[in-house]
Coordinates of C-alpha atoms in Angstrom, one line a residue:
X1 CA 102.2 95.1 92.3
X2 CA 100.9 93.9 95.7
X3 CA 97.3 94.7 96.3
X4 CA 96.4 95.2 99.9
X5 CA 94.2 98.3 100.2
X6 CA 90.9 98.1 98.4
X7 CA 88.1 100.7 98.1
X8 CA 84.6 99.4 97.7
X9 CA 82.2 101.9 96.0
X10 CA 78.6 100.9 96.3
X11 CA 75.4 102.6 97.5
X12 CA 74.0 99.3 98.9
X13 CA 75.0 98.7 102.6
X14 CA 74.3 95.0 102.1
X15 CA 76.7 94.8 99.1
X16 CA 79.4 96.8 100.9
X17 CA 79.2 94.4 103.9
X18 CA 79.2 91.3 101.6
X19 CA 82.3 92.4 99.7
X20 CA 84.0 93.8 102.8
X21 CA 83.5 90.4 104.6
X22 CA 85.1 88.5 101.7
X23 CA 88.1 90.8 101.4
X24 CA 88.8 91.2 105.1
X25 CA 88.7 87.4 105.6
X26 CA 91.3 87.2 102.9
X27 CA 93.7 89.7 104.5
X28 CA 92.8 92.9 102.6
X29 CA 92.4 96.3 104.2
X30 CA 89.1 97.7 103.1
X31 CA 87.5 101.1 103.0
X32 CA 84.1 102.1 101.5
X33 CA 82.4 104.9 99.7
X34 CA 78.6 105.2 99.0
X35 CA 78.8 107.2 95.7
X36 CA 81.2 108.5 93.0
X37 CA 82.0 111.8 94.7
X38 CA 83.0 110.2 97.9
X39 CA 85.0 107.6 96.0
X40 CA 87.1 110.3 94.3
X41 CA 87.7 112.0 97.7
X42 CA 88.7 108.7 99.4
X43 CA 91.0 107.7 96.4
X44 CA 92.9 110.9 96.7
X45 CA 93.1 110.7 100.5
X46 CA 93.7 107.0 101.1
X47 CA 95.5 105.9 97.9
X48 CA 93.9 102.4 97.6
X49 CA 95.6 99.9 95.3
X50 CA 92.3 98.6 93.8
X51 CA 88.7 99.9 93.5
X52 CA 85.6 97.7 93.3
X53 CA 83.0 99.9 91.6
X54 CA 79.2 99.6 91.4
X55 CA 77.5 101.0 88.4
X56 CA 74.1 102.1 89.5
X57 CA 74.5 104.8 92.2
X58 CA 73.0 108.2 92.9
X59 CA 75.0 111.1 91.3
X60 CA 77.8 110.0 89.0
X61 CA 77.4 106.3 88.0
X62 CA 80.2 103.8 88.1
X63 CA 81.0 104.1 84.4
X64 CA 81.4 107.8 84.8
X65 CA 83.6 107.5 87.9
X66 CA 85.7 104.8 86.2
X67 CA 86.2 107.0 83.2
X68 CA 87.2 109.9 85.4
X69 CA 89.8 107.8 87.2
X70 CA 91.2 106.5 83.9
X71 CA 91.5 110.0 82.4
X72 CA 93.1 111.6 85.5
X73 CA 96.9 111.5 85.0
X74 CA 97.4 111.1 88.8
X75 CA 95.0 108.2 89.1
X76 CA 95.1 106.5 85.7
X77 CA 97.2 103.5 86.8
X78 CA 94.7 102.6 89.6
X79 CA 92.9 99.4 88.6
X80 CA 89.1 99.3 88.8
X81 CA 86.9 96.1 88.9
X82 CA 83.3 96.9 88.1
X83 CA 80.9 94.9 90.3
X84 CA 77.4 95.4 88.9
X85 CA 73.9 93.8 88.6
X86 CA 73.9 95.0 85.0
X87 CA 74.6 91.7 83.3
X88 CA 74.4 92.4 79.6
X89 CA 77.4 91.9 77.4
X90 CA 77.1 95.5 76.2
X91 CA 77.4 96.7 79.9
X92 CA 80.6 94.6 80.3
X93 CA 82.1 96.0 77.1
X94 CA 81.2 99.6 78.0
X95 CA 82.7 99.2 81.5
X96 CA 85.9 97.9 80.0
X97 CA 86.0 100.8 77.5
X98 CA 85.7 103.2 80.4
X99 CA 88.9 101.8 81.9
X100 CA 87.8 98.9 84.1
X101 CA 90.2 95.9 84.3
X102 CA 87.5 93.4 84.9
X103 CA 83.7 93.3 85.1
X104 CA 81.9 91.0 87.7
X105 CA 78.2 90.5 87.9
X106 CA 76.4 90.6 91.2
X107 CA 76.1 88.6 93.3
X108 CA 79.9 88.5 93.0
X109 CA 81.3 85.0 93.3
X110 CA 84.0 85.2 96.1
X111 CA 86.4 82.8 94.2
X112 CA 86.0 84.8 91.0
X113 CA 86.7 88.1 92.8
X114 CA 89.8 86.8 94.5
X115 CA 91.0 85.3 91.2
X116 CA 90.5 88.7 89.5
X117 CA 92.5 90.5 92.2
X118 CA 95.3 87.9 92.0
X119 CA 95.4 88.3 88.2
X120 CA 95.7 92.1 88.6
X121 CA 98.4 91.8 91.2
X122 CA 100.4 89.5 88.8
X123 CA 99.7 91.6 85.7
X124 CA 100.4 94.8 87.5
X125 CA 104.1 94.0 88.0
X126 CA 104.4 93.7 84.2
X127 CA 102.1 96.5 82.9
X128 CA 102.3 99.1 85.6

């Protein structure tokens, strides 16, 4: 599965800019959402191939939105990578249980992010 279109969901303008810069410089097409409700709308309208999801946001948090994506038959195959400042092992485990494919702690290391995307692209052709 080729990953080209990525949706960044984060309420921090600084974080959205940081992640967008990394991804655009590496050839990805990026769109953004500032909260979970906007994320679901953009997912349905734009059909991204990957979502980078913050956890702490106004309204529905990233865990809730990730779970909603995983449980929606139309969206369930859409991979989510959580990018959060919550750095406890219990947070990582909970995020993965909600349906995330990876969990990265902020500030996100660009090489780690790109490696995670590449791994999903490779695995996606097998498991999707």
